[in-house]
Short mmCIF file of N, CA and C in Angstrom, two decimals:
data_model
loop_
_atom_site.label_atom_id
_atom_site.label_comp_id
_atom_site.label_asym_id
_atom_site.label_seq_id
_atom_site.Cartn_x
_atom_site.Cartn_y
_atom_site.Cartn_z
N GLY A 30 -19.90 -29.21 -22.51
CA GLY A 30 -20.27 -30.10 -23.57
C GLY A 30 -21.61 -29.73 -24.17
N ARG A 31 -22.05 -30.52 -25.09
CA ARG A 31 -23.31 -30.26 -25.78
C ARG A 31 -24.44 -31.02 -25.13
N TRP A 32 -24.33 -31.26 -23.84
CA TRP A 32 -25.30 -32.06 -23.11
C TRP A 32 -26.68 -31.46 -23.27
N GLY A 33 -27.57 -32.18 -23.85
CA GLY A 33 -28.94 -31.73 -23.97
C GLY A 33 -29.24 -30.90 -25.19
N ARG A 34 -28.25 -30.28 -25.81
CA ARG A 34 -28.55 -29.38 -26.90
C ARG A 34 -29.31 -30.08 -28.02
N ARG A 35 -28.98 -31.28 -28.27
CA ARG A 35 -29.59 -31.99 -29.38
C ARG A 35 -30.98 -32.53 -29.04
N ARG A 36 -31.48 -32.19 -27.88
CA ARG A 36 -32.81 -32.64 -27.49
C ARG A 36 -33.90 -31.74 -28.06
N HIS A 37 -33.54 -30.84 -28.98
CA HIS A 37 -34.55 -29.91 -29.49
C HIS A 37 -35.77 -30.64 -30.02
N GLY A 38 -35.60 -31.85 -30.52
CA GLY A 38 -36.74 -32.62 -31.00
C GLY A 38 -37.71 -32.98 -29.90
N ARG A 39 -37.23 -33.13 -28.68
CA ARG A 39 -38.09 -33.43 -27.54
C ARG A 39 -39.04 -32.29 -27.26
N LYS A 40 -38.64 -31.09 -27.59
CA LYS A 40 -39.49 -29.92 -27.38
C LYS A 40 -40.82 -30.15 -28.09
N GLY A 41 -40.77 -30.75 -29.26
CA GLY A 41 -41.98 -31.05 -30.01
C GLY A 41 -42.87 -32.06 -29.32
N LEU A 42 -42.34 -32.76 -28.33
CA LEU A 42 -43.12 -33.74 -27.57
C LEU A 42 -43.54 -33.20 -26.21
N GLY A 43 -43.32 -31.90 -25.98
CA GLY A 43 -43.77 -31.27 -24.75
C GLY A 43 -42.76 -31.24 -23.62
N ALA A 44 -41.53 -31.65 -23.87
CA ALA A 44 -40.51 -31.65 -22.82
C ALA A 44 -39.98 -30.24 -22.57
N THR A 45 -39.54 -30.00 -21.35
CA THR A 45 -38.79 -28.79 -21.04
C THR A 45 -37.34 -29.10 -21.37
N VAL A 46 -36.72 -28.29 -22.20
CA VAL A 46 -35.37 -28.56 -22.67
C VAL A 46 -34.38 -27.61 -22.00
N ILE A 47 -33.36 -28.20 -21.39
CA ILE A 47 -32.26 -27.47 -20.79
C ILE A 47 -31.02 -27.78 -21.62
N ALA A 48 -30.46 -26.78 -22.26
CA ALA A 48 -29.27 -26.98 -23.10
C ALA A 48 -28.03 -26.50 -22.36
N VAL A 49 -26.96 -27.27 -22.47
CA VAL A 49 -25.70 -26.91 -21.83
C VAL A 49 -24.60 -26.96 -22.87
N ASP A 50 -23.78 -25.93 -22.90
CA ASP A 50 -22.64 -25.90 -23.80
C ASP A 50 -21.60 -24.95 -23.24
N MET A 51 -20.38 -25.10 -23.67
CA MET A 51 -19.31 -24.21 -23.24
C MET A 51 -19.25 -22.94 -24.09
N LEU A 52 -19.86 -22.98 -25.27
CA LEU A 52 -19.79 -21.84 -26.19
C LEU A 52 -21.12 -21.11 -26.27
N ASP A 53 -21.07 -19.81 -26.05
CA ASP A 53 -22.28 -19.00 -26.09
C ASP A 53 -22.97 -19.04 -27.45
N GLU A 54 -22.18 -19.14 -28.54
CA GLU A 54 -22.78 -19.20 -29.88
C GLU A 54 -23.68 -20.42 -30.01
N ARG A 55 -23.25 -21.54 -29.48
CA ARG A 55 -24.06 -22.75 -29.55
C ARG A 55 -25.30 -22.63 -28.67
N LEU A 56 -25.17 -21.94 -27.56
CA LEU A 56 -26.34 -21.73 -26.69
C LEU A 56 -27.36 -20.84 -27.37
N GLU A 57 -26.91 -19.88 -28.17
CA GLU A 57 -27.83 -19.04 -28.94
C GLU A 57 -28.61 -19.89 -29.94
N VAL A 58 -27.93 -20.82 -30.61
CA VAL A 58 -28.61 -21.72 -31.55
C VAL A 58 -29.61 -22.58 -30.79
N ALA A 59 -29.23 -23.06 -29.62
CA ALA A 59 -30.15 -23.87 -28.81
C ALA A 59 -31.41 -23.08 -28.48
N LYS A 60 -31.26 -21.80 -28.15
CA LYS A 60 -32.44 -20.95 -27.89
C LYS A 60 -33.31 -20.85 -29.13
N GLU A 61 -32.66 -20.62 -30.29
CA GLU A 61 -33.40 -20.51 -31.54
C GLU A 61 -34.15 -21.80 -31.86
N LEU A 62 -33.60 -22.92 -31.44
CA LEU A 62 -34.23 -24.22 -31.68
C LEU A 62 -35.28 -24.56 -30.63
N GLY A 63 -35.47 -23.67 -29.65
CA GLY A 63 -36.56 -23.86 -28.71
C GLY A 63 -36.18 -24.29 -27.31
N ALA A 64 -34.89 -24.28 -26.96
CA ALA A 64 -34.51 -24.64 -25.58
C ALA A 64 -35.19 -23.68 -24.61
N ASP A 65 -35.73 -24.21 -23.54
CA ASP A 65 -36.38 -23.39 -22.52
C ASP A 65 -35.35 -22.69 -21.64
N TYR A 66 -34.24 -23.36 -21.39
CA TYR A 66 -33.17 -22.83 -20.55
C TYR A 66 -31.84 -23.14 -21.22
N VAL A 67 -30.88 -22.25 -21.10
CA VAL A 67 -29.52 -22.52 -21.56
C VAL A 67 -28.56 -22.24 -20.40
N ILE A 68 -27.56 -23.10 -20.29
CA ILE A 68 -26.58 -22.98 -19.21
C ILE A 68 -25.19 -23.07 -19.83
N ASN A 69 -24.35 -22.09 -19.54
CA ASN A 69 -22.97 -22.18 -19.96
C ASN A 69 -22.27 -23.19 -19.05
N GLY A 70 -21.56 -24.14 -19.65
CA GLY A 70 -20.89 -25.20 -18.91
C GLY A 70 -19.85 -24.71 -17.93
N LYS A 71 -19.48 -23.44 -18.02
CA LYS A 71 -18.52 -22.87 -17.06
C LYS A 71 -19.19 -22.58 -15.72
N GLU A 72 -20.53 -22.57 -15.72
CA GLU A 72 -21.29 -22.36 -14.49
C GLU A 72 -21.37 -23.69 -13.72
N ASP A 73 -21.99 -23.66 -12.56
CA ASP A 73 -22.27 -24.88 -11.80
C ASP A 73 -23.53 -25.49 -12.40
N VAL A 74 -23.34 -26.34 -13.40
CA VAL A 74 -24.45 -26.91 -14.17
C VAL A 74 -25.39 -27.69 -13.27
N LEU A 75 -24.86 -28.52 -12.40
CA LEU A 75 -25.71 -29.34 -11.54
C LEU A 75 -26.61 -28.45 -10.67
N ALA A 76 -26.05 -27.42 -10.09
CA ALA A 76 -26.85 -26.51 -9.25
C ALA A 76 -27.95 -25.84 -10.06
N ARG A 77 -27.63 -25.43 -11.29
CA ARG A 77 -28.63 -24.77 -12.14
C ARG A 77 -29.75 -25.74 -12.54
N VAL A 78 -29.38 -26.98 -12.89
CA VAL A 78 -30.40 -27.97 -13.26
C VAL A 78 -31.31 -28.23 -12.07
N MET A 79 -30.74 -28.37 -10.90
CA MET A 79 -31.55 -28.61 -9.71
C MET A 79 -32.45 -27.41 -9.41
N GLU A 80 -31.94 -26.22 -9.62
CA GLU A 80 -32.75 -25.01 -9.42
C GLU A 80 -33.92 -24.99 -10.40
N ILE A 81 -33.64 -25.26 -11.66
CA ILE A 81 -34.67 -25.23 -12.71
C ILE A 81 -35.73 -26.29 -12.46
N THR A 82 -35.32 -27.47 -11.98
CA THR A 82 -36.25 -28.59 -11.79
C THR A 82 -36.83 -28.64 -10.38
N GLY A 83 -36.60 -27.60 -9.60
CA GLY A 83 -37.12 -27.59 -8.24
C GLY A 83 -36.50 -28.66 -7.35
N GLY A 84 -35.25 -29.02 -7.62
CA GLY A 84 -34.55 -30.02 -6.82
C GLY A 84 -34.82 -31.46 -7.24
N ARG A 85 -35.70 -31.65 -8.19
CA ARG A 85 -36.10 -32.99 -8.62
C ARG A 85 -35.04 -33.68 -9.48
N GLY A 86 -34.39 -32.92 -10.34
CA GLY A 86 -33.44 -33.49 -11.30
C GLY A 86 -34.09 -33.68 -12.66
N ALA A 87 -33.27 -33.94 -13.64
CA ALA A 87 -33.73 -34.09 -15.02
C ALA A 87 -34.33 -35.48 -15.24
N ASP A 88 -35.39 -35.53 -16.03
CA ASP A 88 -35.98 -36.81 -16.42
C ASP A 88 -35.03 -37.57 -17.34
N ALA A 89 -34.37 -36.83 -18.22
CA ALA A 89 -33.48 -37.44 -19.20
C ALA A 89 -32.34 -36.48 -19.51
N ALA A 90 -31.20 -37.05 -19.86
CA ALA A 90 -30.04 -36.26 -20.24
C ALA A 90 -29.36 -36.93 -21.42
N ILE A 91 -28.92 -36.12 -22.37
CA ILE A 91 -28.19 -36.63 -23.53
C ILE A 91 -26.88 -35.88 -23.60
N ASP A 92 -25.77 -36.61 -23.63
CA ASP A 92 -24.48 -35.96 -23.80
C ASP A 92 -23.91 -36.32 -25.15
N CYS A 93 -23.64 -35.30 -25.94
CA CYS A 93 -23.06 -35.49 -27.27
C CYS A 93 -21.58 -35.11 -27.30
N SER A 94 -21.05 -34.62 -26.20
CA SER A 94 -19.69 -34.08 -26.20
C SER A 94 -18.61 -35.14 -26.01
N GLY A 95 -18.91 -36.19 -25.28
CA GLY A 95 -17.88 -37.17 -24.95
C GLY A 95 -16.96 -36.70 -23.83
N SER A 96 -17.29 -35.61 -23.20
CA SER A 96 -16.48 -35.08 -22.09
C SER A 96 -16.80 -35.86 -20.82
N PRO A 97 -15.77 -36.42 -20.15
CA PRO A 97 -16.04 -37.13 -18.89
C PRO A 97 -16.74 -36.25 -17.86
N HIS A 98 -16.36 -34.98 -17.79
CA HIS A 98 -17.00 -34.07 -16.84
C HIS A 98 -18.48 -33.89 -17.18
N ALA A 99 -18.78 -33.70 -18.47
CA ALA A 99 -20.17 -33.52 -18.89
C ALA A 99 -20.99 -34.78 -18.65
N GLU A 100 -20.41 -35.94 -18.90
CA GLU A 100 -21.15 -37.19 -18.70
C GLU A 100 -21.43 -37.43 -17.22
N ASN A 101 -20.47 -37.11 -16.36
CA ASN A 101 -20.71 -37.22 -14.92
C ASN A 101 -21.76 -36.23 -14.46
N THR A 102 -21.72 -35.02 -15.00
CA THR A 102 -22.73 -34.03 -14.65
C THR A 102 -24.11 -34.51 -15.08
N ALA A 103 -24.19 -35.10 -16.26
CA ALA A 103 -25.47 -35.63 -16.74
C ALA A 103 -26.00 -36.69 -15.78
N LEU A 104 -25.16 -37.61 -15.35
CA LEU A 104 -25.58 -38.65 -14.41
C LEU A 104 -26.01 -38.06 -13.08
N ASN A 105 -25.25 -37.10 -12.59
CA ASN A 105 -25.57 -36.48 -11.30
C ASN A 105 -26.84 -35.65 -11.35
N ALA A 106 -27.18 -35.14 -12.52
CA ALA A 106 -28.36 -34.28 -12.66
C ALA A 106 -29.65 -35.07 -12.82
N LEU A 107 -29.56 -36.38 -13.02
CA LEU A 107 -30.77 -37.18 -13.24
C LEU A 107 -31.58 -37.34 -11.96
N ARG A 108 -32.87 -37.36 -12.12
CA ARG A 108 -33.78 -37.68 -11.02
C ARG A 108 -33.78 -39.20 -10.83
N PRO A 109 -34.31 -39.71 -9.72
CA PRO A 109 -34.46 -41.16 -9.59
C PRO A 109 -35.30 -41.71 -10.76
N HIS A 110 -34.87 -42.81 -11.30
CA HIS A 110 -35.49 -43.48 -12.46
C HIS A 110 -35.32 -42.68 -13.75
N GLY A 111 -34.37 -41.74 -13.77
CA GLY A 111 -34.10 -40.96 -14.98
C GLY A 111 -33.36 -41.79 -16.02
N ARG A 112 -33.16 -41.19 -17.18
CA ARG A 112 -32.50 -41.87 -18.29
C ARG A 112 -31.40 -40.98 -18.86
N ALA A 113 -30.27 -41.59 -19.20
CA ALA A 113 -29.17 -40.86 -19.83
C ALA A 113 -28.75 -41.59 -21.09
N ALA A 114 -28.41 -40.82 -22.11
CA ALA A 114 -27.86 -41.38 -23.35
C ALA A 114 -26.54 -40.67 -23.62
N PHE A 115 -25.53 -41.46 -23.89
CA PHE A 115 -24.22 -40.91 -24.25
C PHE A 115 -24.00 -41.17 -25.73
N ILE A 116 -23.79 -40.10 -26.46
CA ILE A 116 -23.60 -40.18 -27.90
C ILE A 116 -22.16 -39.84 -28.27
N GLY A 117 -21.58 -38.84 -27.59
CA GLY A 117 -20.19 -38.48 -27.82
C GLY A 117 -19.26 -39.55 -27.27
N GLU A 118 -18.18 -39.79 -27.96
CA GLU A 118 -17.25 -40.83 -27.53
C GLU A 118 -16.29 -40.30 -26.48
N CYS A 119 -16.12 -41.09 -25.44
CA CYS A 119 -15.25 -40.75 -24.32
C CYS A 119 -14.27 -41.91 -24.14
N ARG A 120 -12.99 -41.61 -24.07
CA ARG A 120 -12.01 -42.70 -23.92
C ARG A 120 -12.12 -43.40 -22.58
N GLU A 121 -12.35 -42.62 -21.53
CA GLU A 121 -12.39 -43.22 -20.20
C GLU A 121 -13.30 -42.37 -19.32
N LEU A 122 -14.13 -43.04 -18.54
CA LEU A 122 -15.06 -42.35 -17.66
C LEU A 122 -15.07 -43.04 -16.31
N THR A 123 -14.82 -42.29 -15.27
CA THR A 123 -14.90 -42.82 -13.91
C THR A 123 -16.23 -42.40 -13.32
N ILE A 124 -17.01 -43.39 -12.93
CA ILE A 124 -18.31 -43.10 -12.32
C ILE A 124 -18.35 -43.71 -10.93
N HIS A 125 -19.38 -43.35 -10.20
CA HIS A 125 -19.61 -43.90 -8.87
C HIS A 125 -20.95 -44.64 -8.93
N PRO A 126 -20.91 -45.94 -9.28
CA PRO A 126 -22.14 -46.68 -9.54
C PRO A 126 -23.19 -46.60 -8.45
N SER A 127 -22.79 -46.69 -7.19
CA SER A 127 -23.80 -46.67 -6.12
C SER A 127 -24.59 -45.37 -6.13
N ASN A 128 -23.90 -44.24 -6.15
CA ASN A 128 -24.59 -42.95 -6.08
C ASN A 128 -25.22 -42.52 -7.40
N GLN A 129 -24.53 -42.78 -8.51
CA GLN A 129 -25.00 -42.27 -9.79
C GLN A 129 -25.98 -43.19 -10.50
N LEU A 130 -25.91 -44.48 -10.23
CA LEU A 130 -26.74 -45.43 -10.98
C LEU A 130 -27.66 -46.26 -10.09
N ILE A 131 -27.07 -47.04 -9.21
CA ILE A 131 -27.82 -48.06 -8.47
C ILE A 131 -28.88 -47.46 -7.57
N ARG A 132 -28.49 -46.56 -6.68
CA ARG A 132 -29.46 -46.01 -5.72
C ARG A 132 -30.50 -45.13 -6.39
N LYS A 133 -30.15 -44.53 -7.51
CA LYS A 133 -31.12 -43.70 -8.24
C LYS A 133 -31.91 -44.53 -9.26
N GLN A 134 -31.47 -45.76 -9.51
CA GLN A 134 -32.14 -46.66 -10.44
C GLN A 134 -32.31 -46.03 -11.82
N VAL A 135 -31.22 -45.46 -12.33
CA VAL A 135 -31.28 -44.81 -13.63
C VAL A 135 -30.95 -45.79 -14.75
N THR A 136 -31.33 -45.43 -15.94
CA THR A 136 -31.03 -46.20 -17.14
C THR A 136 -30.04 -45.40 -17.97
N VAL A 137 -28.96 -46.06 -18.40
CA VAL A 137 -27.94 -45.40 -19.22
C VAL A 137 -27.79 -46.21 -20.50
N MET A 138 -27.73 -45.51 -21.62
CA MET A 138 -27.52 -46.20 -22.89
C MET A 138 -26.55 -45.41 -23.75
N GLY A 139 -25.93 -46.09 -24.65
CA GLY A 139 -25.08 -45.45 -25.65
C GLY A 139 -25.78 -45.50 -26.99
N SER A 140 -25.48 -44.55 -27.83
CA SER A 140 -26.08 -44.53 -29.16
C SER A 140 -25.04 -44.09 -30.17
N TRP A 141 -24.92 -44.83 -31.24
CA TRP A 141 -23.91 -44.53 -32.24
C TRP A 141 -24.51 -43.84 -33.46
N TYR A 142 -25.68 -44.27 -33.91
CA TYR A 142 -26.30 -43.70 -35.10
C TYR A 142 -27.76 -44.13 -35.15
N PHE A 143 -28.49 -43.51 -36.06
CA PHE A 143 -29.86 -43.94 -36.32
C PHE A 143 -29.81 -44.97 -37.44
N PRO A 144 -30.41 -46.14 -37.26
CA PRO A 144 -30.44 -47.11 -38.35
C PRO A 144 -31.28 -46.58 -39.51
N ILE A 145 -30.97 -47.02 -40.69
CA ILE A 145 -31.62 -46.51 -41.90
C ILE A 145 -33.13 -46.69 -41.86
N PHE A 146 -33.63 -47.74 -41.20
CA PHE A 146 -35.07 -47.95 -41.17
C PHE A 146 -35.79 -46.91 -40.32
N GLU A 147 -35.06 -46.10 -39.54
CA GLU A 147 -35.68 -45.04 -38.75
C GLU A 147 -35.67 -43.68 -39.47
N TYR A 148 -34.98 -43.57 -40.59
CA TYR A 148 -34.86 -42.28 -41.28
C TYR A 148 -36.21 -41.70 -41.67
N ASP A 149 -37.11 -42.55 -42.19
CA ASP A 149 -38.43 -42.05 -42.59
C ASP A 149 -39.18 -41.47 -41.40
N GLU A 150 -39.15 -42.17 -40.28
CA GLU A 150 -39.85 -41.70 -39.07
C GLU A 150 -39.24 -40.39 -38.56
N ILE A 151 -37.92 -40.31 -38.56
CA ILE A 151 -37.24 -39.09 -38.10
C ILE A 151 -37.57 -37.92 -39.01
N THR A 152 -37.50 -38.16 -40.32
CA THR A 152 -37.81 -37.10 -41.29
C THR A 152 -39.25 -36.64 -41.15
N ARG A 153 -40.16 -37.56 -40.98
CA ARG A 153 -41.58 -37.22 -40.81
C ARG A 153 -41.77 -36.37 -39.55
N PHE A 154 -41.11 -36.74 -38.45
CA PHE A 154 -41.21 -35.99 -37.20
C PHE A 154 -40.70 -34.56 -37.40
N ILE A 155 -39.56 -34.42 -38.05
CA ILE A 155 -38.98 -33.09 -38.30
C ILE A 155 -39.94 -32.25 -39.13
N MET A 156 -40.51 -32.83 -40.17
CA MET A 156 -41.42 -32.09 -41.05
C MET A 156 -42.72 -31.73 -40.33
N GLU A 157 -43.31 -32.68 -39.60
CA GLU A 157 -44.58 -32.42 -38.91
C GLU A 157 -44.44 -31.36 -37.83
N LYS A 158 -43.31 -31.36 -37.13
CA LYS A 158 -43.10 -30.40 -36.03
C LYS A 158 -42.51 -29.09 -36.52
N GLY A 159 -42.12 -29.05 -37.79
CA GLY A 159 -41.55 -27.82 -38.33
C GLY A 159 -40.24 -27.43 -37.67
N LEU A 160 -39.43 -28.42 -37.32
CA LEU A 160 -38.17 -28.13 -36.64
C LEU A 160 -37.21 -27.43 -37.61
N PRO A 161 -36.61 -26.33 -37.20
CA PRO A 161 -35.72 -25.57 -38.09
C PRO A 161 -34.31 -26.17 -38.14
N VAL A 162 -34.21 -27.37 -38.69
CA VAL A 162 -32.93 -28.08 -38.69
C VAL A 162 -31.86 -27.36 -39.50
N GLU A 163 -32.26 -26.48 -40.40
CA GLU A 163 -31.26 -25.73 -41.17
C GLU A 163 -30.38 -24.88 -40.26
N LYS A 164 -30.86 -24.56 -39.07
CA LYS A 164 -30.06 -23.78 -38.12
C LYS A 164 -28.90 -24.59 -37.56
N LEU A 165 -28.93 -25.89 -37.72
CA LEU A 165 -27.83 -26.74 -37.26
C LEU A 165 -26.65 -26.73 -38.23
N VAL A 166 -26.90 -26.34 -39.47
CA VAL A 166 -25.85 -26.33 -40.49
C VAL A 166 -25.07 -25.03 -40.38
N SER A 167 -23.78 -25.15 -40.07
CA SER A 167 -22.96 -23.95 -39.91
C SER A 167 -22.21 -23.58 -41.18
N HIS A 168 -21.93 -24.56 -42.04
CA HIS A 168 -21.16 -24.30 -43.26
C HIS A 168 -21.68 -25.17 -44.40
N THR A 169 -21.61 -24.62 -45.60
CA THR A 169 -21.92 -25.37 -46.82
C THR A 169 -20.70 -25.28 -47.72
N PHE A 170 -20.24 -26.42 -48.24
CA PHE A 170 -19.04 -26.46 -49.07
C PHE A 170 -19.34 -27.14 -50.39
N PRO A 171 -18.80 -26.59 -51.50
CA PRO A 171 -18.81 -27.36 -52.75
C PRO A 171 -17.90 -28.58 -52.54
N ILE A 172 -18.20 -29.66 -53.19
CA ILE A 172 -17.44 -30.89 -52.98
C ILE A 172 -15.96 -30.68 -53.28
N GLY A 173 -15.64 -29.76 -54.16
CA GLY A 173 -14.24 -29.46 -54.50
C GLY A 173 -13.46 -28.86 -53.34
N GLU A 174 -14.16 -28.41 -52.30
CA GLU A 174 -13.49 -27.83 -51.13
C GLU A 174 -13.51 -28.80 -49.93
N ALA A 175 -13.58 -30.08 -50.24
CA ALA A 175 -13.64 -31.09 -49.18
C ALA A 175 -12.43 -31.03 -48.25
N GLU A 176 -11.25 -30.81 -48.81
CA GLU A 176 -10.05 -30.75 -47.97
C GLU A 176 -10.16 -29.61 -46.95
N THR A 177 -10.61 -28.45 -47.40
CA THR A 177 -10.81 -27.31 -46.49
C THR A 177 -11.86 -27.64 -45.44
N ALA A 178 -12.94 -28.27 -45.87
CA ALA A 178 -14.02 -28.61 -44.94
C ALA A 178 -13.52 -29.55 -43.84
N PHE A 179 -12.79 -30.59 -44.22
CA PHE A 179 -12.30 -31.54 -43.23
C PHE A 179 -11.26 -30.91 -42.31
N ARG A 180 -10.43 -30.01 -42.85
CA ARG A 180 -9.46 -29.32 -42.01
C ARG A 180 -10.19 -28.46 -40.97
N MET A 181 -11.21 -27.73 -41.41
CA MET A 181 -11.98 -26.90 -40.48
C MET A 181 -12.65 -27.77 -39.42
N PHE A 182 -13.15 -28.93 -39.83
CA PHE A 182 -13.77 -29.85 -38.87
C PHE A 182 -12.75 -30.31 -37.84
N ASP A 183 -11.57 -30.71 -38.31
CA ASP A 183 -10.51 -31.15 -37.40
C ASP A 183 -10.10 -30.05 -36.43
N GLU A 184 -10.17 -28.80 -36.89
CA GLU A 184 -9.81 -27.64 -36.05
C GLU A 184 -10.99 -27.16 -35.22
N ARG A 185 -12.10 -27.88 -35.29
CA ARG A 185 -13.33 -27.55 -34.55
C ARG A 185 -13.86 -26.16 -34.89
N LYS A 186 -13.78 -25.81 -36.17
CA LYS A 186 -14.28 -24.51 -36.63
C LYS A 186 -15.64 -24.64 -37.31
N THR A 187 -16.19 -25.84 -37.33
CA THR A 187 -17.51 -26.06 -37.92
C THR A 187 -18.36 -26.82 -36.92
N GLU A 188 -19.65 -26.72 -37.10
CA GLU A 188 -20.59 -27.56 -36.36
C GLU A 188 -20.98 -28.68 -37.31
N LYS A 189 -22.07 -28.46 -38.03
CA LYS A 189 -22.50 -29.43 -39.04
C LYS A 189 -22.26 -28.79 -40.41
N ALA A 190 -21.51 -29.47 -41.24
CA ALA A 190 -21.22 -28.98 -42.58
C ALA A 190 -21.94 -29.86 -43.59
N VAL A 191 -22.31 -29.25 -44.70
CA VAL A 191 -23.01 -29.95 -45.77
C VAL A 191 -22.21 -29.76 -47.05
N PHE A 192 -22.03 -30.85 -47.80
CA PHE A 192 -21.40 -30.76 -49.12
C PHE A 192 -22.49 -30.63 -50.17
N VAL A 193 -22.24 -29.78 -51.16
CA VAL A 193 -23.18 -29.64 -52.27
C VAL A 193 -22.47 -29.98 -53.57
N TRP A 194 -23.19 -30.66 -54.43
CA TRP A 194 -22.68 -30.99 -55.75
C TRP A 194 -23.38 -30.08 -56.75
N ASP A 195 -22.61 -29.54 -57.68
CA ASP A 195 -23.22 -28.65 -58.69
C ASP A 195 -23.87 -29.42 -59.79
#
């Protein structure tokens, strides 16, 4: 999954960023955006996170994939008192509350979108930190090619697409 990849903004706040994805192309983009470490999800992600953090675990984890496996890995990789945010939608997730939440005293939240009143703050942060957000855009389409754009999205052949009006 895309667990952590979207944390590139945290890099601007001094965090060590560990990006996880199943696709090497996305991991390359994560590196370009400043990820300190990249892990292919086909590896033992939990073991790698523990190795990178000296056995401590991650302070925070963000899963954007909605994959039950990735969300469980995110929970398992957290340090005591860590925080997890799930952004990708998952139909069903089986967790082990005692081991993954209660005994570690972690905080878990879901996030659907940024409210409009936060747009100015987010934009200001991106501009001040010089984050290369253009690297997140994989395709640009004229509005007349909307059908093609949506088909490619449904086929998972795009990341972030932008429509342009002439």
